[in-house]
Amino acid sequence: MREVAVRAMSSEELSIVADVWWRSLDKSVEWLRPDQKHPMEESKAFFRTHVAPRCQLWVAERAGQILGMLAMHEDEVDRLYVAPEAQGQGIGSALLDHAKTLCPDGLRLVTLQGNTQARRFYEKRGFVAYDHGRSAPPEDEPDVSYRWAGEAIRSGG
């Protein structure tokens, strides 16, 4: 398997990255009722108008194909998604490792409690749940906040 490269997203790639995000998001919440999901075009517009201007965006690619995305806002993993066809191939781990290098003192994130795949992914990589809440409508689902303590804290430094 070829190596995964993580790099900053270029502005010309915004629609490609929004598509990877949407397809992965749609798969990760397929258990939600249809009335709890935003339509595809509404979601992509939100990505372009709210996520992209607020966050630093990174992509993971292999052989020139974008297979995953990471949106960071300060020490928060705002979004981390991998194209459904590329899941289980180390793409998410490469993106999360990159986030850890950006914020070695610690990271935080929120995911839906029902997203067991994401929860397992983060917990296997050292994230610890510290709070529970509820996502905004239309999802209106229980969520869980996670934090990763950072390398200095974990190594006793």
Short mmCIF file of N, CA and C in Angstrom, two decimals:
data_model
loop_
_atom_site.label_atom_id
_atom_site.label_comp_id
_atom_site.label_asym_id
_atom_site.label_seq_id
_atom_site.Cartn_x
_atom_site.Cartn_y
_atom_site.Cartn_z
N MET A 1 0.85 -1.18 0.00
CA MET A 1 0.00 0.00 0.00
C MET A 1 0.89 1.24 0.00
N ARG A 2 0.53 2.20 -0.83
CA ARG A 2 1.31 3.43 -0.94
C ARG A 2 1.18 4.29 0.30
N GLU A 3 2.18 5.13 0.48
CA GLU A 3 2.22 6.04 1.63
C GLU A 3 1.16 7.14 1.51
N VAL A 4 0.66 7.54 2.64
CA VAL A 4 -0.32 8.61 2.73
C VAL A 4 0.42 9.91 3.01
N ALA A 5 0.11 10.94 2.25
CA ALA A 5 0.69 12.27 2.46
C ALA A 5 -0.38 13.18 3.02
N VAL A 6 -0.03 13.93 4.06
CA VAL A 6 -0.94 14.93 4.64
C VAL A 6 -0.36 16.29 4.32
N ARG A 7 -1.21 17.16 3.78
CA ARG A 7 -0.76 18.51 3.41
C ARG A 7 -1.93 19.47 3.53
N ALA A 8 -1.61 20.76 3.53
CA ALA A 8 -2.65 21.79 3.57
C ALA A 8 -3.49 21.71 2.31
N MET A 9 -4.79 21.94 2.48
CA MET A 9 -5.70 21.95 1.35
C MET A 9 -5.51 23.24 0.57
N SER A 10 -5.55 23.16 -0.75
CA SER A 10 -5.53 24.38 -1.57
C SER A 10 -6.97 24.81 -1.82
N SER A 11 -7.17 26.09 -2.04
CA SER A 11 -8.53 26.61 -2.24
C SER A 11 -9.23 25.98 -3.44
N GLU A 12 -8.46 25.56 -4.44
CA GLU A 12 -9.05 24.92 -5.62
C GLU A 12 -9.63 23.54 -5.29
N GLU A 13 -9.27 22.98 -4.15
CA GLU A 13 -9.73 21.64 -3.79
C GLU A 13 -10.96 21.63 -2.88
N LEU A 14 -11.51 22.81 -2.61
CA LEU A 14 -12.60 22.91 -1.65
C LEU A 14 -13.78 22.00 -2.00
N SER A 15 -14.20 21.96 -3.25
CA SER A 15 -15.36 21.14 -3.60
C SER A 15 -15.05 19.65 -3.50
N ILE A 16 -13.82 19.26 -3.81
CA ILE A 16 -13.42 17.86 -3.67
C ILE A 16 -13.44 17.45 -2.20
N VAL A 17 -12.88 18.30 -1.35
CA VAL A 17 -12.83 18.02 0.08
C VAL A 17 -14.23 18.01 0.68
N ALA A 18 -15.08 18.93 0.28
CA ALA A 18 -16.46 18.95 0.76
C ALA A 18 -17.18 17.66 0.37
N ASP A 19 -16.89 17.14 -0.81
CA ASP A 19 -17.51 15.89 -1.25
C ASP A 19 -17.03 14.71 -0.42
N VAL A 20 -15.72 14.63 -0.16
CA VAL A 20 -15.18 13.56 0.69
C VAL A 20 -15.83 13.65 2.07
N TRP A 21 -15.91 14.86 2.62
CA TRP A 21 -16.54 15.05 3.93
C TRP A 21 -17.98 14.58 3.91
N TRP A 22 -18.76 15.01 2.91
CA TRP A 22 -20.18 14.67 2.84
C TRP A 22 -20.38 13.15 2.74
N ARG A 23 -19.64 12.50 1.85
CA ARG A 23 -19.82 11.05 1.68
C ARG A 23 -19.47 10.29 2.95
N SER A 24 -18.41 10.70 3.61
CA SER A 24 -18.03 10.03 4.85
C SER A 24 -19.03 10.32 5.97
N LEU A 25 -19.44 11.57 6.08
CA LEU A 25 -20.43 11.95 7.09
C LEU A 25 -21.72 11.17 6.88
N ASP A 26 -22.19 11.11 5.65
CA ASP A 26 -23.43 10.41 5.35
C ASP A 26 -23.35 8.95 5.76
N LYS A 27 -22.21 8.33 5.51
CA LYS A 27 -22.04 6.92 5.89
C LYS A 27 -21.95 6.77 7.41
N SER A 28 -21.26 7.70 8.08
CA SER A 28 -21.04 7.56 9.52
C SER A 28 -22.31 7.77 10.34
N VAL A 29 -23.30 8.44 9.77
CA VAL A 29 -24.56 8.66 10.50
C VAL A 29 -25.73 8.01 9.77
N GLU A 30 -25.47 6.93 9.06
CA GLU A 30 -26.56 6.28 8.32
C GLU A 30 -27.65 5.75 9.25
N TRP A 31 -27.37 5.63 10.51
CA TRP A 31 -28.34 5.16 11.50
C TRP A 31 -29.32 6.25 11.91
N LEU A 32 -29.04 7.52 11.57
CA LEU A 32 -29.98 8.60 11.88
C LEU A 32 -31.20 8.52 10.97
N ARG A 33 -32.32 9.02 11.46
CA ARG A 33 -33.52 9.13 10.63
C ARG A 33 -33.29 10.18 9.54
N PRO A 34 -33.95 10.08 8.41
CA PRO A 34 -33.78 11.07 7.33
C PRO A 34 -34.05 12.51 7.79
N ASP A 35 -35.01 12.72 8.69
CA ASP A 35 -35.31 14.08 9.14
C ASP A 35 -34.24 14.64 10.07
N GLN A 36 -33.27 13.82 10.47
CA GLN A 36 -32.18 14.28 11.32
C GLN A 36 -30.93 14.66 10.52
N LYS A 37 -30.99 14.51 9.21
CA LYS A 37 -29.83 14.79 8.37
C LYS A 37 -30.06 16.04 7.52
N HIS A 38 -29.00 16.80 7.32
CA HIS A 38 -29.05 17.92 6.40
C HIS A 38 -28.94 17.36 4.98
N PRO A 39 -29.66 17.94 4.02
CA PRO A 39 -29.50 17.52 2.62
C PRO A 39 -28.08 17.79 2.14
N MET A 40 -27.65 17.04 1.14
CA MET A 40 -26.28 17.12 0.64
C MET A 40 -25.88 18.54 0.25
N GLU A 41 -26.65 19.22 -0.56
CA GLU A 41 -26.25 20.56 -1.02
C GLU A 41 -26.21 21.55 0.14
N GLU A 42 -27.12 21.43 1.08
CA GLU A 42 -27.11 22.30 2.26
C GLU A 42 -25.84 22.05 3.09
N SER A 43 -25.48 20.79 3.23
CA SER A 43 -24.27 20.43 3.98
C SER A 43 -23.02 20.96 3.31
N LYS A 44 -22.93 20.79 2.00
CA LYS A 44 -21.75 21.26 1.28
C LYS A 44 -21.65 22.79 1.33
N ALA A 45 -22.80 23.47 1.27
CA ALA A 45 -22.78 24.93 1.40
C ALA A 45 -22.30 25.34 2.78
N PHE A 46 -22.74 24.63 3.82
CA PHE A 46 -22.28 24.89 5.18
C PHE A 46 -20.76 24.71 5.27
N PHE A 47 -20.26 23.66 4.65
CA PHE A 47 -18.82 23.41 4.66
C PHE A 47 -18.07 24.59 4.04
N ARG A 48 -18.55 25.06 2.89
CA ARG A 48 -17.89 26.17 2.19
C ARG A 48 -17.98 27.48 2.95
N THR A 49 -19.12 27.75 3.59
CA THR A 49 -19.34 29.07 4.19
C THR A 49 -19.00 29.14 5.68
N HIS A 50 -18.96 27.99 6.37
CA HIS A 50 -18.71 28.02 7.81
C HIS A 50 -17.45 27.26 8.24
N VAL A 51 -17.27 26.08 7.71
CA VAL A 51 -16.11 25.27 8.13
C VAL A 51 -14.83 25.83 7.51
N ALA A 52 -14.81 25.98 6.19
CA ALA A 52 -13.58 26.42 5.51
C ALA A 52 -13.07 27.77 5.99
N PRO A 53 -13.92 28.78 6.17
CA PRO A 53 -13.39 30.08 6.63
C PRO A 53 -12.90 30.05 8.09
N ARG A 54 -13.43 29.16 8.91
CA ARG A 54 -13.13 29.13 10.34
C ARG A 54 -11.93 28.25 10.68
N CYS A 55 -11.68 27.23 9.87
CA CYS A 55 -10.72 26.19 10.22
C CYS A 55 -9.52 26.16 9.29
N GLN A 56 -8.44 25.59 9.80
CA GLN A 56 -7.32 25.19 8.96
C GLN A 56 -7.70 23.84 8.36
N LEU A 57 -7.57 23.69 7.05
CA LEU A 57 -7.97 22.45 6.39
C LEU A 57 -6.76 21.71 5.84
N TRP A 58 -6.75 20.42 6.11
CA TRP A 58 -5.69 19.53 5.68
C TRP A 58 -6.30 18.37 4.93
N VAL A 59 -5.56 17.83 3.99
CA VAL A 59 -6.04 16.66 3.25
C VAL A 59 -5.02 15.53 3.37
N ALA A 60 -5.53 14.33 3.26
CA ALA A 60 -4.68 13.14 3.16
C ALA A 60 -4.88 12.60 1.76
N GLU A 61 -3.76 12.35 1.10
CA GLU A 61 -3.86 11.83 -0.26
C GLU A 61 -2.89 10.68 -0.47
N ARG A 62 -3.26 9.88 -1.42
CA ARG A 62 -2.41 8.77 -1.85
C ARG A 62 -2.49 8.74 -3.37
N ALA A 63 -1.35 8.70 -4.02
CA ALA A 63 -1.27 8.68 -5.48
C ALA A 63 -2.06 9.84 -6.09
N GLY A 64 -2.01 11.01 -5.43
CA GLY A 64 -2.67 12.20 -5.96
C GLY A 64 -4.17 12.26 -5.74
N GLN A 65 -4.74 11.29 -5.07
CA GLN A 65 -6.19 11.28 -4.81
C GLN A 65 -6.46 11.65 -3.36
N ILE A 66 -7.32 12.64 -3.15
CA ILE A 66 -7.70 13.07 -1.80
C ILE A 66 -8.65 12.03 -1.22
N LEU A 67 -8.24 11.44 -0.09
CA LEU A 67 -9.01 10.36 0.53
C LEU A 67 -9.50 10.71 1.93
N GLY A 68 -9.07 11.84 2.48
CA GLY A 68 -9.50 12.22 3.81
C GLY A 68 -9.26 13.69 4.05
N MET A 69 -9.93 14.20 5.09
CA MET A 69 -9.79 15.62 5.42
C MET A 69 -9.81 15.83 6.92
N LEU A 70 -9.10 16.88 7.33
CA LEU A 70 -9.00 17.29 8.72
C LEU A 70 -9.25 18.79 8.77
N ALA A 71 -10.20 19.19 9.62
CA ALA A 71 -10.45 20.62 9.86
C ALA A 71 -10.10 20.89 11.31
N MET A 72 -9.16 21.81 11.52
CA MET A 72 -8.70 22.17 12.87
C MET A 72 -9.10 23.60 13.18
N HIS A 73 -9.60 23.81 14.39
CA HIS A 73 -9.85 25.15 14.90
C HIS A 73 -9.16 25.24 16.25
N GLU A 74 -8.05 25.96 16.30
CA GLU A 74 -7.20 26.03 17.49
C GLU A 74 -6.82 24.60 17.90
N ASP A 75 -7.17 24.17 19.14
CA ASP A 75 -6.81 22.82 19.57
C ASP A 75 -7.95 21.82 19.39
N GLU A 76 -8.93 22.18 18.58
CA GLU A 76 -10.09 21.31 18.36
C GLU A 76 -10.03 20.63 17.00
N VAL A 77 -10.21 19.32 17.00
CA VAL A 77 -10.43 18.59 15.76
C VAL A 77 -11.90 18.84 15.42
N ASP A 78 -12.13 19.81 14.57
CA ASP A 78 -13.50 20.19 14.22
C ASP A 78 -14.15 19.12 13.36
N ARG A 79 -13.39 18.55 12.43
CA ARG A 79 -13.87 17.47 11.58
C ARG A 79 -12.68 16.64 11.13
N LEU A 80 -12.87 15.34 11.13
CA LEU A 80 -11.89 14.40 10.57
C LEU A 80 -12.70 13.31 9.90
N TYR A 81 -12.59 13.23 8.58
CA TYR A 81 -13.38 12.27 7.82
C TYR A 81 -12.52 11.63 6.74
N VAL A 82 -12.81 10.36 6.48
CA VAL A 82 -12.11 9.58 5.46
C VAL A 82 -13.15 9.06 4.48
N ALA A 83 -12.84 9.15 3.19
CA ALA A 83 -13.75 8.64 2.16
C ALA A 83 -14.12 7.20 2.49
N PRO A 84 -15.39 6.84 2.34
CA PRO A 84 -15.82 5.48 2.71
C PRO A 84 -14.98 4.38 2.07
N GLU A 85 -14.59 4.56 0.82
CA GLU A 85 -13.82 3.51 0.12
C GLU A 85 -12.38 3.41 0.62
N ALA A 86 -11.92 4.36 1.43
CA ALA A 86 -10.54 4.36 1.92
C ALA A 86 -10.44 4.10 3.42
N GLN A 87 -11.55 3.84 4.07
CA GLN A 87 -11.51 3.62 5.51
C GLN A 87 -10.79 2.31 5.84
N GLY A 88 -10.11 2.31 6.99
CA GLY A 88 -9.36 1.14 7.42
C GLY A 88 -8.01 1.00 6.75
N GLN A 89 -7.53 2.06 6.10
CA GLN A 89 -6.26 2.01 5.38
C GLN A 89 -5.21 2.96 5.96
N GLY A 90 -5.44 3.46 7.17
CA GLY A 90 -4.46 4.33 7.82
C GLY A 90 -4.61 5.81 7.51
N ILE A 91 -5.62 6.18 6.73
CA ILE A 91 -5.81 7.58 6.36
C ILE A 91 -6.19 8.41 7.59
N GLY A 92 -7.17 7.93 8.35
CA GLY A 92 -7.60 8.65 9.55
C GLY A 92 -6.48 8.77 10.57
N SER A 93 -5.71 7.71 10.74
CA SER A 93 -4.58 7.75 11.67
C SER A 93 -3.54 8.78 11.24
N ALA A 94 -3.27 8.86 9.94
CA ALA A 94 -2.31 9.84 9.44
C ALA A 94 -2.81 11.27 9.71
N LEU A 95 -4.10 11.50 9.50
CA LEU A 95 -4.66 12.82 9.76
C LEU A 95 -4.62 13.15 11.25
N LEU A 96 -4.98 12.18 12.09
CA LEU A 96 -4.96 12.43 13.53
C LEU A 96 -3.54 12.63 14.04
N ASP A 97 -2.59 11.89 13.52
CA ASP A 97 -1.19 12.10 13.89
C ASP A 97 -0.76 13.52 13.52
N HIS A 98 -1.22 14.00 12.36
CA HIS A 98 -0.90 15.36 11.95
C HIS A 98 -1.49 16.37 12.93
N ALA A 99 -2.74 16.14 13.34
CA ALA A 99 -3.38 17.03 14.32
C ALA A 99 -2.57 17.05 15.62
N LYS A 100 -2.05 15.90 16.03
CA LYS A 100 -1.26 15.83 17.26
C LYS A 100 0.06 16.60 17.11
N THR A 101 0.63 16.63 15.92
CA THR A 101 1.85 17.41 15.73
C THR A 101 1.53 18.91 15.72
N LEU A 102 0.34 19.28 15.25
CA LEU A 102 -0.06 20.69 15.27
C LEU A 102 -0.33 21.18 16.69
N CYS A 103 -0.84 20.30 17.54
CA CYS A 103 -1.21 20.65 18.92
C CYS A 103 -0.66 19.61 19.88
N PRO A 104 0.66 19.58 20.07
CA PRO A 104 1.26 18.54 20.91
C PRO A 104 0.89 18.64 22.39
N ASP A 105 0.34 19.77 22.81
CA ASP A 105 -0.06 19.91 24.21
C ASP A 105 -1.45 19.38 24.49
N GLY A 106 -2.16 18.97 23.46
CA GLY A 106 -3.48 18.38 23.66
C GLY A 106 -4.48 18.77 22.61
N LEU A 107 -5.47 17.92 22.44
CA LEU A 107 -6.54 18.12 21.46
C LEU A 107 -7.87 17.84 22.12
N ARG A 108 -8.91 18.38 21.50
CA ARG A 108 -10.26 18.05 21.94
C ARG A 108 -11.13 17.89 20.71
N LEU A 109 -12.26 17.22 20.89
CA LEU A 109 -13.21 17.01 19.81
C LEU A 109 -14.53 16.55 20.38
N VAL A 110 -15.57 16.60 19.56
CA VAL A 110 -16.90 16.14 19.94
C VAL A 110 -17.42 15.24 18.83
N THR A 111 -18.04 14.13 19.20
CA THR A 111 -18.70 13.26 18.22
C THR A 111 -20.01 12.77 18.81
N LEU A 112 -20.85 12.27 17.96
CA LEU A 112 -22.13 11.73 18.44
C LEU A 112 -21.88 10.43 19.19
N GLN A 113 -22.61 10.22 20.28
CA GLN A 113 -22.46 8.99 21.04
C GLN A 113 -22.78 7.78 20.19
N GLY A 114 -23.72 7.90 19.27
CA GLY A 114 -24.10 6.79 18.42
C GLY A 114 -23.10 6.45 17.34
N ASN A 115 -22.09 7.29 17.15
CA ASN A 115 -21.07 7.03 16.14
C ASN A 115 -19.98 6.15 16.76
N THR A 116 -20.31 4.89 16.94
CA THR A 116 -19.42 3.97 17.65
C THR A 116 -18.10 3.76 16.91
N GLN A 117 -18.11 3.82 15.60
CA GLN A 117 -16.86 3.65 14.84
C GLN A 117 -15.89 4.78 15.17
N ALA A 118 -16.38 6.02 15.17
CA ALA A 118 -15.52 7.16 15.49
C ALA A 118 -15.05 7.08 16.94
N ARG A 119 -15.93 6.72 17.83
CA ARG A 119 -15.55 6.63 19.24
C ARG A 119 -14.45 5.60 19.45
N ARG A 120 -14.58 4.45 18.85
CA ARG A 120 -13.51 3.42 18.96
C ARG A 120 -12.20 3.94 18.38
N PHE A 121 -12.29 4.61 17.23
CA PHE A 121 -11.10 5.16 16.58
C PHE A 121 -10.36 6.10 17.53
N TYR A 122 -11.06 7.06 18.11
CA TYR A 122 -10.41 8.04 18.98
C TYR A 122 -9.92 7.41 20.29
N GLU A 123 -10.72 6.54 20.87
CA GLU A 123 -10.31 5.92 22.13
C GLU A 123 -9.07 5.05 21.96
N LYS A 124 -8.94 4.36 20.82
CA LYS A 124 -7.74 3.55 20.56
C LYS A 124 -6.50 4.41 20.42
N ARG A 125 -6.69 5.69 20.14
CA ARG A 125 -5.57 6.60 19.92
C ARG A 125 -5.37 7.57 21.08
N GLY A 126 -5.85 7.19 22.26
CA GLY A 126 -5.54 7.93 23.47
C GLY A 126 -6.52 9.00 23.89
N PHE A 127 -7.62 9.15 23.20
CA PHE A 127 -8.61 10.16 23.59
C PHE A 127 -9.49 9.60 24.71
N VAL A 128 -9.86 10.48 25.65
CA VAL A 128 -10.65 10.10 26.81
C VAL A 128 -11.91 10.97 26.84
N ALA A 129 -13.06 10.33 27.04
CA ALA A 129 -14.32 11.07 27.14
C ALA A 129 -14.32 11.85 28.44
N TYR A 130 -14.79 13.11 28.39
CA TYR A 130 -14.83 13.90 29.62
C TYR A 130 -16.16 14.64 29.82
N ASP A 131 -17.02 14.64 28.83
CA ASP A 131 -18.30 15.33 29.00
C ASP A 131 -19.30 14.77 28.00
N HIS A 132 -20.56 14.91 28.34
CA HIS A 132 -21.64 14.46 27.47
C HIS A 132 -22.63 15.61 27.30
N GLY A 133 -23.19 15.71 26.12
CA GLY A 133 -24.16 16.76 25.83
C GLY A 133 -25.14 16.30 24.78
N ARG A 134 -25.60 17.25 24.00
CA ARG A 134 -26.57 16.95 22.96
C ARG A 134 -26.26 17.83 21.75
N SER A 135 -26.26 17.25 20.58
CA SER A 135 -25.99 18.00 19.36
C SER A 135 -27.20 18.86 19.00
N ALA A 136 -26.94 19.87 18.22
CA ALA A 136 -28.00 20.78 17.77
C ALA A 136 -28.90 20.07 16.75
N PRO A 137 -30.12 20.56 16.59
CA PRO A 137 -30.99 20.03 15.54
C PRO A 137 -30.36 20.26 14.17
N PRO A 138 -30.62 19.46 13.20
CA PRO A 138 -31.65 18.45 13.19
C PRO A 138 -31.25 17.12 13.80
N GLU A 139 -29.92 16.90 14.04
CA GLU A 139 -29.52 15.64 14.64
C GLU A 139 -30.19 15.44 16.01
N ASP A 140 -29.99 16.42 16.90
CA ASP A 140 -30.57 16.38 18.23
C ASP A 140 -30.32 15.02 18.89
N GLU A 141 -29.04 14.65 18.93
CA GLU A 141 -28.62 13.35 19.46
C GLU A 141 -27.62 13.56 20.59
N PRO A 142 -27.53 12.60 21.50
CA PRO A 142 -26.49 12.68 22.53
C PRO A 142 -25.10 12.71 21.89
N ASP A 143 -24.23 13.55 22.43
CA ASP A 143 -22.85 13.59 21.94
C ASP A 143 -21.89 13.41 23.10
N VAL A 144 -20.63 13.25 22.77
CA VAL A 144 -19.60 13.04 23.77
C VAL A 144 -18.38 13.88 23.40
N SER A 145 -17.81 14.56 24.40
CA SER A 145 -16.60 15.36 24.21
C SER A 145 -15.40 14.52 24.64
N TYR A 146 -14.35 14.58 23.83
CA TYR A 146 -13.11 13.85 24.09
C TYR A 146 -11.95 14.82 24.19
N ARG A 147 -10.91 14.37 24.88
CA ARG A 147 -9.65 15.12 24.88
C ARG A 147 -8.50 14.12 24.85
N TRP A 148 -7.43 14.59 24.24
CA TRP A 148 -6.15 13.88 24.22
C TRP A 148 -5.20 14.78 24.98
N ALA A 149 -4.53 14.22 25.98
CA ALA A 149 -3.75 15.02 26.92
C ALA A 149 -2.47 15.61 26.33
N GLY A 150 -1.97 15.09 25.25
CA GLY A 150 -0.74 15.62 24.68
C GLY A 150 0.47 14.82 25.09
N GLU A 151 1.50 14.92 24.29
CA GLU A 151 2.72 14.14 24.50
C GLU A 151 3.45 14.53 25.79
N ALA A 152 3.56 15.83 26.08
CA ALA A 152 4.32 16.25 27.27
C ALA A 152 3.68 15.73 28.54
N ILE A 153 2.36 15.78 28.59
CA ILE A 153 1.65 15.31 29.79
C ILE A 153 1.77 13.80 29.91
N ARG A 154 1.59 13.12 28.78
CA ARG A 154 1.63 11.65 28.79
C ARG A 154 3.00 11.11 29.13
N SER A 155 4.06 11.84 28.73
CA SER A 155 5.41 11.34 29.00
C SER A 155 5.94 11.85 30.34
N GLY A 156 5.14 12.64 31.04
CA GLY A 156 5.56 13.15 32.34
C GLY A 156 6.41 14.40 32.24
N GLY A 157 6.47 14.99 31.03
CA GLY A 157 7.33 16.16 30.83
C GLY A 157 6.72 17.46 31.11
#
